């Protein structure tokens, strides 16, 4: 019988290394970035891979080096997560931080992980200035004027756009002129042209360089600017826009005495898929509308309608991308039912 020579240790080690799974690439973001000192930034770690369990450790803060360390593990939390793999996504809220520039470092301790990932972010003091967005909806291609309100201590203050990029607009303010106007400081409101812009949602940052903190960072004010596609839905008092402005929702109602009117839209902050309507009193919500993307499930957009009103109404939902509408009617004095239309609009047009 021929004997098989033993595998040399170096060859065995090389085999074991090649048998390990490939390093998992993770993406680390901090929101908001930059942050204001009173906010609690949230760290999000995501990956294209799937996982059953994932957790981020409590942050370890090294103020001497302005370093914040987090560890990603595959330990299951208590209670146990849902059965089956899911897209990797782990969250951890940071504490309030002193103004300054930081480096966030996430070390992935799961098998086959890659090198630690570092992300820079900063924390600012709040500026004594205010960004005033346009009163009317802004359309792509239009000239855009932002208003800045505040108190100037000199007569030669200046406002200037620093950066206009995809999703972000940075405006600088400088009030370091030593000359004081007659009567001392005064309240001002100045326009700042920043357009035209492409359709989308922009984070607007205002840096006050005349009042920088001890580490040199400018004080910060922040606002949001939405630029609408002129061919998509434009929000009004009676028009609710959902799914990034793709769907337009309007309601006509009629009561028991012959009165009629239009439903008043109530968009929900940070909810692009859901909105509300009132008919008679802003404090009395009559109807909830939800539009969900079910394209990956059955190839359709879904419309869900839930009402707490016995007046009659007609709901019109328009898919502005394909120019098609769906109407949902309810007669007066009829008890409303939940409408789960999971075939409202085809994703293929």
Coordinates of C-alpha atoms in Angstrom, one line a residue:
X1 CA 0.0 0.0 0.0
X2 CA 1.4 3.4 -1.1
X3 CA 1.6 5.9 1.7
X4 CA 0.5 9.5 1.1
X5 CA 3.2 11.9 2.3
X6 CA 2.0 14.4 4.9
X7 CA 1.0 17.8 3.7
X8 CA 3.7 20.4 4.6
X9 CA 2.5 22.9 7.2
X10 CA 2.9 25.8 4.9
X11 CA 0.8 24.2 2.1
X12 CA -1.9 23.3 4.7
X13 CA -1.9 26.9 6.0
X14 CA -2.3 28.2 2.4
X15 CA -5.2 25.9 1.8
X16 CA -7.0 27.0 4.9
X17 CA -6.5 30.6 4.0
X18 CA -7.9 30.1 0.5
X19 CA -10.9 28.2 2.0
X20 CA -12.0 31.2 4.1
X21 CA -14.9 33.2 2.7
X22 CA -14.2 36.4 0.8
X23 CA -13.9 39.6 2.8
X24 CA -17.3 41.2 3.2
X25 CA -17.4 44.9 2.1
X26 CA -19.4 47.1 4.4
X27 CA -20.6 50.7 3.8
X28 CA -20.6 53.1 6.8
X29 CA -22.6 56.3 6.9
X30 CA -23.3 58.9 9.7
X31 CA -26.5 60.9 9.6
X32 CA -26.6 63.8 9.8
X33 CA -23.1 64.7 8.7
X34 CA -22.3 67.4 9.6
X35 CA -24.3 67.4 12.8
X36 CA -25.2 70.1 15.3
X37 CA -24.1 69.6 18.9
X38 CA -27.6 69.0 20.3
X39 CA -28.3 66.2 17.7
X40 CA -27.6 62.5 18.2
X41 CA -25.9 61.2 15.0
X42 CA -26.9 57.7 13.9
X43 CA -24.3 55.3 12.4
X44 CA -25.6 52.9 9.7
X45 CA -23.6 49.9 8.5
X46 CA -24.9 48.1 5.4
X47 CA -23.7 45.5 2.9
X48 CA -24.9 43.8 -0.3
X49 CA -24.5 40.5 1.5
X50 CA -27.2 38.9 3.7
X51 CA -27.0 38.2 7.4
X52 CA -29.1 36.5 10.1
X53 CA -27.7 38.6 13.0
X54 CA -25.7 41.7 13.2
X55 CA -25.0 44.2 16.0
X56 CA -22.9 47.3 16.5
X57 CA -21.2 47.7 19.9
X58 CA -21.5 50.7 22.2
X59 CA -19.3 53.5 20.9
X60 CA -15.8 53.8 22.4
X61 CA -14.9 57.5 22.3
X62 CA -11.2 58.6 22.4
X63 CA -11.4 62.4 22.7
X64 CA -7.6 62.7 22.7
X65 CA -7.5 61.5 19.1
X66 CA -11.1 62.5 18.2
X67 CA -11.7 58.9 17.4
X68 CA -15.0 56.9 17.8
X69 CA -14.7 53.1 17.5
X70 CA -17.5 50.7 16.9
X71 CA -17.4 46.9 16.4
X72 CA -19.7 45.0 14.1
X73 CA -20.4 41.4 15.3
X74 CA -22.7 38.5 14.2
X75 CA -24.2 38.1 17.7
X76 CA -27.9 37.8 17.8
X77 CA -29.8 40.3 20.0
X78 CA -32.4 39.5 22.5
X79 CA -35.2 38.8 21.4
X80 CA -34.0 36.8 18.5
X81 CA -34.3 38.3 15.0
X82 CA -36.7 36.9 12.3
X83 CA -35.8 33.5 10.9
X84 CA -33.9 33.5 7.7
X85 CA -31.2 35.9 6.2
X86 CA -31.9 39.5 5.5
X87 CA -29.9 42.4 4.0
X88 CA -27.2 43.4 6.4
X89 CA -28.1 46.7 8.1
X90 CA -27.0 47.7 11.6
X91 CA -27.7 50.9 13.4
X92 CA -26.2 52.6 16.5
X93 CA -27.0 56.0 17.9
X94 CA -24.1 58.1 19.1
X95 CA -24.2 60.4 22.1
X96 CA -24.2 64.1 21.9
X97 CA -20.7 65.3 21.0
X98 CA -18.6 68.4 21.5
X99 CA -18.1 70.5 18.4
X100 CA -15.2 69.3 16.5
X101 CA -14.0 67.0 13.7
X102 CA -14.1 63.2 14.4
X103 CA -13.2 60.0 12.7
X104 CA -15.6 57.1 13.1
X105 CA -14.0 53.7 12.7
X106 CA -16.0 50.4 12.4
X107 CA -14.2 47.1 12.8
X108 CA -16.0 44.1 11.4
X109 CA -15.3 41.1 13.6
X110 CA -17.4 38.6 11.6
X111 CA -15.7 35.7 9.8
X112 CA -14.1 36.8 6.5
X113 CA -14.3 40.5 7.3
X114 CA -12.1 43.1 5.7
X115 CA -10.1 46.0 7.1
X116 CA -11.7 48.5 9.4
X117 CA -13.7 51.3 7.7
X118 CA -13.1 54.9 8.7
X119 CA -15.5 57.8 8.0
X120 CA -14.8 61.5 8.8
X121 CA -17.6 63.6 10.2
X122 CA -18.0 66.9 12.1
X123 CA -20.1 68.4 14.9
X124 CA -20.9 72.2 14.8
X125 CA -22.3 74.8 17.1
X126 CA -25.6 76.2 16.0
X127 CA -25.5 79.5 14.0
X128 CA -27.6 82.5 15.0
X129 CA -28.9 82.6 11.4
X130 CA -31.9 81.1 9.6
X131 CA -32.4 79.7 6.1
X132 CA -35.8 80.6 4.6
X133 CA -36.8 78.2 1.8
X134 CA -38.9 79.6 -1.1
X135 CA -42.6 80.0 -0.3
X136 CA -43.7 78.5 -3.6
X137 CA -42.8 75.0 -5.0
X138 CA -39.4 75.1 -6.8
X139 CA -39.3 73.6 -10.3
X140 CA -36.2 72.1 -11.9
X141 CA -34.6 74.6 -14.2
X142 CA -36.1 77.7 -12.4
X143 CA -33.9 80.3 -10.7
X144 CA -33.8 79.5 -7.0
X145 CA -33.4 82.2 -4.4
X146 CA -32.8 81.3 -0.7
X147 CA -33.3 83.9 2.0
X148 CA -31.0 84.2 5.0
X149 CA -32.2 85.9 8.1
X150 CA -30.0 87.0 11.0
X151 CA -28.4 89.8 13.0
X152 CA -25.4 91.5 11.4
X153 CA -22.9 93.3 13.6
X154 CA -21.2 95.1 10.7
X155 CA -22.1 96.9 7.6
X156 CA -20.0 94.8 5.2
X157 CA -21.3 91.3 5.8
X158 CA -21.3 88.9 2.9
X159 CA -23.2 85.8 1.7
X160 CA -21.8 83.5 -0.9
X161 CA -22.5 80.0 -2.3
X162 CA -19.5 77.8 -1.5
X163 CA -20.7 74.5 -3.0
X164 CA -23.6 73.4 -5.2
X165 CA -23.4 69.7 -5.7
X166 CA -25.7 66.7 -6.1
X167 CA -27.9 66.7 -3.0
X168 CA -26.0 69.5 -1.1
X169 CA -25.8 73.3 -1.2
X170 CA -23.3 75.1 1.1
X171 CA -23.6 78.8 1.7
X172 CA -21.1 80.9 3.6
X173 CA -21.7 84.0 5.8
X174 CA -18.9 86.4 6.9
X175 CA -19.5 89.3 9.3
X176 CA -16.0 90.0 10.3
X177 CA -15.8 93.7 9.1
X178 CA -14.8 95.9 12.1
X179 CA -17.0 98.8 11.0
X180 CA -20.3 99.1 12.8
X181 CA -23.3 100.8 11.1
X182 CA -25.0 103.6 12.8
X183 CA -27.2 102.3 15.6
X184 CA -25.2 99.1 16.1
X185 CA -26.3 95.6 15.1
X186 CA -29.3 95.2 12.9
X187 CA -31.7 92.5 11.6
X188 CA -31.2 91.6 8.0
X189 CA -32.8 89.3 5.3
X190 CA -30.7 88.8 2.2
X191 CA -31.3 86.7 -0.9
X192 CA -28.8 84.1 -2.1
X193 CA -29.2 82.8 -5.7
X194 CA -28.3 79.1 -5.9
X195 CA -30.1 77.9 -9.0
X196 CA -31.3 76.7 -11.4
X197 CA -31.1 73.1 -10.0
X198 CA -32.0 69.6 -11.1
X199 CA -35.0 67.9 -9.5
X200 CA -34.3 66.3 -6.2
X201 CA -34.0 67.0 -2.4
X202 CA -31.1 69.1 -1.3
X203 CA -29.5 69.6 2.1
X204 CA -28.7 73.3 2.5
X205 CA -25.9 74.1 5.0
X206 CA -25.1 77.7 6.1
X207 CA -21.6 78.2 7.5
X208 CA -21.2 81.3 9.8
X209 CA -17.4 82.0 9.6
X210 CA -17.7 85.1 11.7
X211 CA -18.6 83.0 14.7
X212 CA -16.3 80.0 14.5
X213 CA -16.0 77.7 17.5
X214 CA -12.7 77.2 19.3
X215 CA -11.5 74.5 16.9
X216 CA -12.1 76.6 13.9
X217 CA -15.3 75.0 12.6
X218 CA -17.9 77.5 11.5
X219 CA -21.3 77.7 13.3
X220 CA -24.0 75.9 11.3
X221 CA -27.6 76.3 10.2
X222 CA -29.3 73.6 8.1
X223 CA -32.5 73.3 6.0
X224 CA -34.0 71.2 3.3
X225 CA -34.9 72.3 -0.2
X226 CA -37.1 70.2 -2.5
X227 CA -36.8 70.9 -6.3
X228 CA -39.7 69.3 -8.1
X229 CA -39.8 67.7 -11.6
X230 CA -42.3 70.0 -13.5
X231 CA -43.8 66.9 -15.1
X232 CA -44.4 65.2 -11.7
X233 CA -46.8 66.0 -8.9
X234 CA -46.6 69.4 -7.3
X235 CA -47.9 69.6 -3.7
X236 CA -50.6 72.1 -2.9
X237 CA -53.2 72.5 -0.1
X238 CA -55.4 70.0 -1.9
X239 CA -52.8 67.8 -3.6
X240 CA -50.8 65.1 -1.9
X241 CA -47.7 63.9 -3.7
X242 CA -46.2 60.5 -2.9
X243 CA -43.3 58.3 -4.0
X244 CA -41.0 61.1 -4.9
X245 CA -43.8 63.1 -6.6
X246 CA -44.7 60.3 -9.0
X247 CA -48.2 59.9 -7.6
X248 CA -50.8 62.7 -7.3
X249 CA -53.7 62.2 -4.9
X250 CA -56.7 64.5 -4.8
X251 CA -60.1 64.0 -3.1
X252 CA -63.6 65.6 -3.7
X253 CA -66.1 65.1 -0.9
X254 CA -69.9 65.7 -0.5
X255 CA -71.8 65.6 2.8
X256 CA -75.4 64.7 3.8
X257 CA -76.7 68.2 3.3
X258 CA -75.5 68.8 -0.2
X259 CA -72.3 70.5 0.8
X260 CA -69.1 69.7 -1.1
X261 CA -65.4 70.5 -1.3
X262 CA -61.9 69.3 -1.7
X263 CA -59.9 67.3 0.7
X264 CA -57.0 69.1 2.4
X265 CA -53.7 67.3 2.1
X266 CA -51.5 66.6 5.1
X267 CA -48.0 65.3 4.1
X268 CA -46.1 63.4 6.7
X269 CA -42.5 64.3 7.6
X270 CA -40.0 61.6 6.5
X271 CA -42.8 59.5 5.0
X272 CA -42.7 59.5 1.3
X273 CA -45.3 56.7 0.9
X274 CA -48.1 57.9 3.2
X275 CA -50.3 61.0 3.7
X276 CA -53.5 62.2 5.2
X277 CA -56.5 64.3 4.3
X278 CA -59.0 66.4 6.3
X279 CA -62.4 67.7 5.1
X280 CA -63.9 70.0 7.8
X281 CA -61.3 70.5 10.5
X282 CA -57.5 70.3 10.4
X283 CA -57.6 68.4 13.7
X284 CA -60.0 65.8 12.4
X285 CA -58.2 63.4 9.9
X286 CA -60.7 61.8 7.6
X287 CA -58.6 59.6 5.4
X288 CA -55.2 57.9 5.0
X289 CA -53.5 57.2 1.7
X290 CA -50.6 54.9 1.2
X291 CA -48.8 54.1 -2.1
X292 CA -46.2 51.2 -2.0
X293 CA -43.8 49.9 -4.5
X294 CA -44.8 46.3 -5.0
X295 CA -43.0 45.9 -8.3
X296 CA -40.7 43.2 -7.0
X297 CA -43.7 41.2 -5.6
X298 CA -46.3 41.3 -8.3
X299 CA -45.2 43.9 -10.8
X300 CA -47.6 46.6 -9.6
X301 CA -47.7 49.7 -7.4
X302 CA -50.1 49.2 -4.5
X303 CA -52.7 51.8 -3.2
X304 CA -54.1 51.4 0.3
X305 CA -57.0 53.6 1.5
X306 CA -58.3 53.8 5.0
X307 CA -61.2 56.1 6.0
X308 CA -62.9 57.1 9.2
X309 CA -65.6 59.2 7.5
X310 CA -69.2 58.4 6.4
X311 CA -69.5 61.4 4.0
X312 CA -69.3 60.6 0.3
X313 CA -66.0 61.1 -1.6
X314 CA -64.1 60.4 -4.8
X315 CA -60.4 59.7 -4.6
X316 CA -58.3 60.2 -7.7
X317 CA -54.8 58.7 -7.8
X318 CA -52.6 59.6 -10.8
X319 CA -49.4 57.9 -11.8
X320 CA -47.7 61.0 -13.4
X321 CA -44.9 58.8 -14.9
X322 CA -47.4 57.0 -17.2
X323 CA -50.4 59.4 -17.2
X324 CA -52.9 56.9 -15.8
X325 CA -55.4 57.4 -13.0
X326 CA -57.5 55.3 -10.7
X327 CA -60.6 56.5 -9.0
X328 CA -62.1 55.1 -5.7
X329 CA -65.7 56.2 -4.9
X330 CA -67.7 55.9 -1.7
X331 CA -71.3 57.1 -1.3
X332 CA -72.5 59.2 1.7
X333 CA -73.8 57.3 4.8
X334 CA -71.9 54.2 3.7
X335 CA -69.5 52.7 6.3
X336 CA -66.0 52.8 4.8
X337 CA -63.9 49.7 4.3
X338 CA -60.2 49.4 3.9
X339 CA -59.3 49.4 0.2
X340 CA -56.1 47.3 -0.5
X341 CA -55.6 47.7 -4.3
X342 CA -52.5 45.7 -4.9
X343 CA -52.8 46.0 -8.7
X344 CA -53.4 49.7 -9.0
X345 CA -50.7 50.6 -11.5
X346 CA -48.5 48.4 -13.6
X347 CA -44.8 48.9 -13.1
X348 CA -44.3 48.2 -16.8
X349 CA -46.5 51.2 -17.8

